[in-house]
Amino acid sequence: ALALAKAEDYEQATTILEEVVAIRRDLAPEGGSANLATSLKNLATVQHMAGDYAAALESALESLPMIERQLPPGSAYQATPHFTLSLIYLDTGEPAKAEVAARRSLELLLPIIGEDHYQVAVNRCVIGEALLNQGKLEQSAPYLEPALTALLAAETSVPRYEKRCQAAYERSLAAREQP
């Protein structure tokens, strides 16, 4: 399903993940399981990529407490529903919520993966975009430019994150050039 999503076949990817979630929901004990939680988070990601923000928000919000309960503290995966929520909130016009979610994701990730990890730069860019979308131009700049530089220099590449960061950075530059 994730490979299909990467190939932008969101309909098929969503169908597969919905089936996986249904099976894992049937097999999970009361309160869910790690497998169900991660499948819900993956479904939220694909729904977001497909532009189905309401469904993505529902899936991500359901996955969040389950991931917190089912996965050990210190697991990098604890950050993923917060990151997914940050993108959903950005795309639904809730930049303050996006900022909170991205900051929580970053807070969980930093002690585990360190400053130089690609996902840290992605989170910082999302924080910068969220600040920019709240009209906090001066606060956004220290996030956007270094994050974009790190993303473009990284060996890892996820074009949708890089394009998003580039667009936010360009909007920031344009806004700073306004009198």
CSV table of C-alpha atoms in Angstrom, one decimal:
chain,number,residue,atom,x,y,z
A,1,ALA,CA,0.0,0.0,0.0
A,2,LEU,CA,2.8,2.4,0.8
A,3,ALA,CA,4.5,1.7,-2.5
A,4,LEU,CA,1.3,2.4,-4.3
A,5,ALA,CA,0.9,5.7,-2.4
A,6,LYS,CA,4.5,6.6,-3.4
A,7,ALA,CA,3.5,5.9,-7.0
A,8,GLU,CA,0.4,8.2,-6.4
A,9,ASP,CA,-2.1,5.4,-6.7
A,10,TYR,CA,-3.9,6.6,-3.6
A,11,GLU,CA,-7.2,4.9,-4.3
A,12,GLN,CA,-5.7,1.4,-4.4
A,13,ALA,CA,-3.4,2.2,-1.5
A,14,THR,CA,-6.3,3.5,0.6
A,15,THR,CA,-8.4,0.4,-0.2
A,16,ILE,CA,-5.6,-2.0,0.9
A,17,LEU,CA,-4.9,-0.1,4.1
A,18,GLU,CA,-8.6,0.1,4.9
A,19,GLU,CA,-8.7,-3.7,4.6
A,20,VAL,CA,-5.5,-4.1,6.7
A,21,VAL,CA,-7.1,-1.8,9.4
A,22,ALA,CA,-10.3,-3.8,9.4
A,23,ILE,CA,-8.4,-7.1,9.8
A,24,ARG,CA,-6.2,-5.7,12.5
A,25,ARG,CA,-9.1,-4.2,14.3
A,26,ASP,CA,-10.8,-7.6,14.4
A,27,LEU,CA,-7.6,-9.2,15.7
A,28,ALA,CA,-6.7,-6.5,18.2
A,29,PRO,CA,-7.5,-6.8,21.9
A,30,GLU,CA,-9.6,-4.1,23.6
A,31,GLY,CA,-7.6,-0.8,23.4
A,32,GLY,CA,-5.9,-1.8,20.1
A,33,SER,CA,-2.5,-3.1,19.2
A,34,ALA,CA,0.8,-1.7,17.9
A,35,ASN,CA,-0.1,-3.2,14.5
A,36,LEU,CA,-3.5,-1.6,14.4
A,37,ALA,CA,-2.0,1.7,15.5
A,38,THR,CA,0.7,1.8,12.9
A,39,SER,CA,-1.8,0.7,10.2
A,40,LEU,CA,-4.1,3.5,11.2
A,41,LYS,CA,-1.2,6.0,11.0
A,42,ASN,CA,-0.2,4.7,7.6
A,43,LEU,CA,-3.9,5.0,6.5
A,44,ALA,CA,-3.9,8.6,7.7
A,45,THR,CA,-0.8,9.4,5.7
A,46,VAL,CA,-2.2,8.0,2.5
A,47,GLN,CA,-5.6,9.7,3.1
A,48,HIS,CA,-3.7,13.0,3.6
A,49,MET,CA,-1.7,12.4,0.4
A,50,ALA,CA,-4.9,11.8,-1.5
A,51,GLY,CA,-6.4,15.0,-0.2
A,52,ASP,CA,-9.0,13.3,2.0
A,53,TYR,CA,-8.2,15.5,5.0
A,54,ALA,CA,-11.3,14.7,7.1
A,55,ALA,CA,-10.6,10.9,6.9
A,56,ALA,CA,-6.9,11.5,7.5
A,57,LEU,CA,-7.6,13.5,10.6
A,58,GLU,CA,-9.9,10.8,11.9
A,59,SER,CA,-7.4,8.1,11.3
A,60,ALA,CA,-4.5,10.0,12.7
A,61,LEU,CA,-6.4,11.0,15.9
A,62,GLU,CA,-7.4,7.4,16.4
A,63,SER,CA,-3.8,6.2,16.0
A,64,LEU,CA,-2.3,8.7,18.3
A,65,PRO,CA,-3.4,7.4,21.8
A,66,MET,CA,-3.0,3.9,20.6
A,67,ILE,CA,0.6,4.5,19.5
A,68,GLU,CA,1.3,6.2,22.8
A,69,ARG,CA,0.0,3.2,24.7
A,70,GLN,CA,1.3,0.4,22.5
A,71,LEU,CA,4.8,1.5,21.5
A,72,PRO,CA,7.6,1.9,24.0
A,73,PRO,CA,8.6,5.4,25.1
A,74,GLY,CA,11.7,6.4,23.1
A,75,SER,CA,10.4,4.8,19.9
A,76,ALA,CA,10.8,7.2,17.0
A,77,TYR,CA,7.4,5.9,15.8
A,78,GLN,CA,5.8,7.8,18.7
A,79,ALA,CA,6.5,11.0,16.7
A,80,THR,CA,4.8,9.9,13.5
A,81,PRO,CA,1.1,10.6,14.3
A,82,HIS,CA,2.1,14.1,15.5
A,83,PHE,CA,3.9,14.7,12.3
A,84,THR,CA,1.0,13.5,10.2
A,85,LEU,CA,-1.4,15.7,12.2
A,86,SER,CA,0.9,18.7,11.6
A,87,LEU,CA,0.6,18.3,7.8
A,88,ILE,CA,-3.2,17.7,8.0
A,89,TYR,CA,-3.6,20.8,10.1
A,90,LEU,CA,-1.5,22.9,7.7
A,91,ASP,CA,-3.6,21.7,4.8
A,92,THR,CA,-6.9,22.4,6.6
A,93,GLY,CA,-6.0,26.0,7.6
A,94,GLU,CA,-5.1,25.3,11.2
A,95,PRO,CA,-1.5,26.5,11.4
A,96,ALA,CA,-1.5,26.9,15.2
A,97,LYS,CA,-2.4,23.3,15.7
A,98,ALA,CA,0.1,22.3,13.0
A,99,GLU,CA,2.8,24.1,14.9
A,100,VAL,CA,2.0,22.3,18.2
A,101,ALA,CA,1.9,18.9,16.5
A,102,ALA,CA,5.2,19.5,14.6
A,103,ARG,CA,6.9,20.7,17.8
A,104,ARG,CA,5.7,17.6,19.6
A,105,SER,CA,7.0,15.4,16.8
A,106,LEU,CA,10.4,17.2,16.9
A,107,GLU,CA,10.6,16.9,20.7
A,108,LEU,CA,10.0,13.2,20.5
A,109,LEU,CA,12.5,12.7,17.6
A,110,LEU,CA,15.5,14.7,18.6
A,111,PRO,CA,16.7,12.6,21.5
A,112,ILE,CA,16.4,9.5,19.3
A,113,ILE,CA,17.7,10.4,15.9
A,114,GLY,CA,19.7,13.6,16.5
A,115,GLU,CA,20.0,17.0,14.9
A,116,ASP,CA,21.2,15.9,11.5
A,117,HIS,CA,18.5,13.5,10.6
A,118,TYR,CA,16.3,14.2,7.5
A,119,GLN,CA,13.1,13.9,9.5
A,120,VAL,CA,14.3,16.6,11.9
A,121,ALA,CA,14.7,19.0,9.0
A,122,VAL,CA,11.3,18.1,7.7
A,123,ASN,CA,9.7,18.8,11.1
A,124,ARG,CA,11.6,22.1,11.3
A,125,CYS,CA,10.3,23.1,7.9
A,126,VAL,CA,6.7,22.3,9.0
A,127,ILE,CA,7.2,24.4,12.1
A,128,GLY,CA,8.4,27.2,9.9
A,129,GLU,CA,5.5,26.9,7.5
A,130,ALA,CA,3.1,26.8,10.4
A,131,LEU,CA,4.6,30.0,11.8
A,132,LEU,CA,4.5,31.6,8.4
A,133,ASN,CA,0.9,30.7,8.0
A,134,GLN,CA,0.1,32.4,11.3
A,135,GLY,CA,1.7,35.6,10.1
A,136,LYS,CA,4.8,35.1,12.3
A,137,LEU,CA,7.2,35.9,9.5
A,138,GLU,CA,10.3,36.7,11.7
A,139,GLN,CA,9.8,33.6,13.7
A,140,SER,CA,9.5,31.4,10.6
A,141,ALA,CA,12.7,32.4,9.0
A,142,PRO,CA,15.1,30.6,11.4
A,143,TYR,CA,13.3,27.4,10.7
A,144,LEU,CA,12.7,27.5,6.9
A,145,GLU,CA,16.1,28.4,5.4
A,146,PRO,CA,18.2,26.0,7.5
A,147,ALA,CA,15.6,23.2,7.1
A,148,LEU,CA,15.5,23.6,3.3
A,149,THR,CA,19.3,23.7,3.1
A,150,ALA,CA,19.4,20.5,5.2
A,151,LEU,CA,16.8,18.8,3.1
A,152,LEU,CA,18.4,19.6,-0.2
A,153,ALA,CA,21.8,18.5,1.0
A,154,ALA,CA,20.6,15.2,2.5
A,155,GLU,CA,21.2,11.8,1.0
A,156,THR,CA,17.6,10.9,1.8
A,157,SER,CA,15.0,12.5,-0.5
A,158,VAL,CA,11.3,12.8,-0.3
A,159,PRO,CA,10.3,15.2,-3.0
A,160,ARG,CA,6.9,16.1,-1.6
A,161,TYR,CA,8.6,17.4,1.6
A,162,GLU,CA,11.3,19.2,-0.3
A,163,LYS,CA,8.8,20.9,-2.6
A,164,ARG,CA,6.6,21.9,0.3
A,165,CYS,CA,9.6,23.4,2.2
A,166,GLN,CA,10.8,25.2,-0.9
A,167,ALA,CA,7.4,26.7,-1.5
A,168,ALA,CA,7.1,27.9,2.2
A,169,TYR,CA,10.6,29.3,2.0
A,170,GLU,CA,9.8,31.2,-1.2
A,171,ARG,CA,6.6,32.6,0.3
A,172,SER,CA,8.7,33.7,3.3
A,173,LEU,CA,11.2,35.5,1.1
A,174,ALA,CA,8.4,37.2,-0.9
A,175,ALA,CA,6.7,38.3,2.3
A,176,ARG,CA,10.0,39.7,3.7
A,177,GLU,CA,10.5,41.7,0.5
A,178,GLN,CA,7.1,43.4,0.9
A,179,PRO,CA,7.3,47.0,2.2
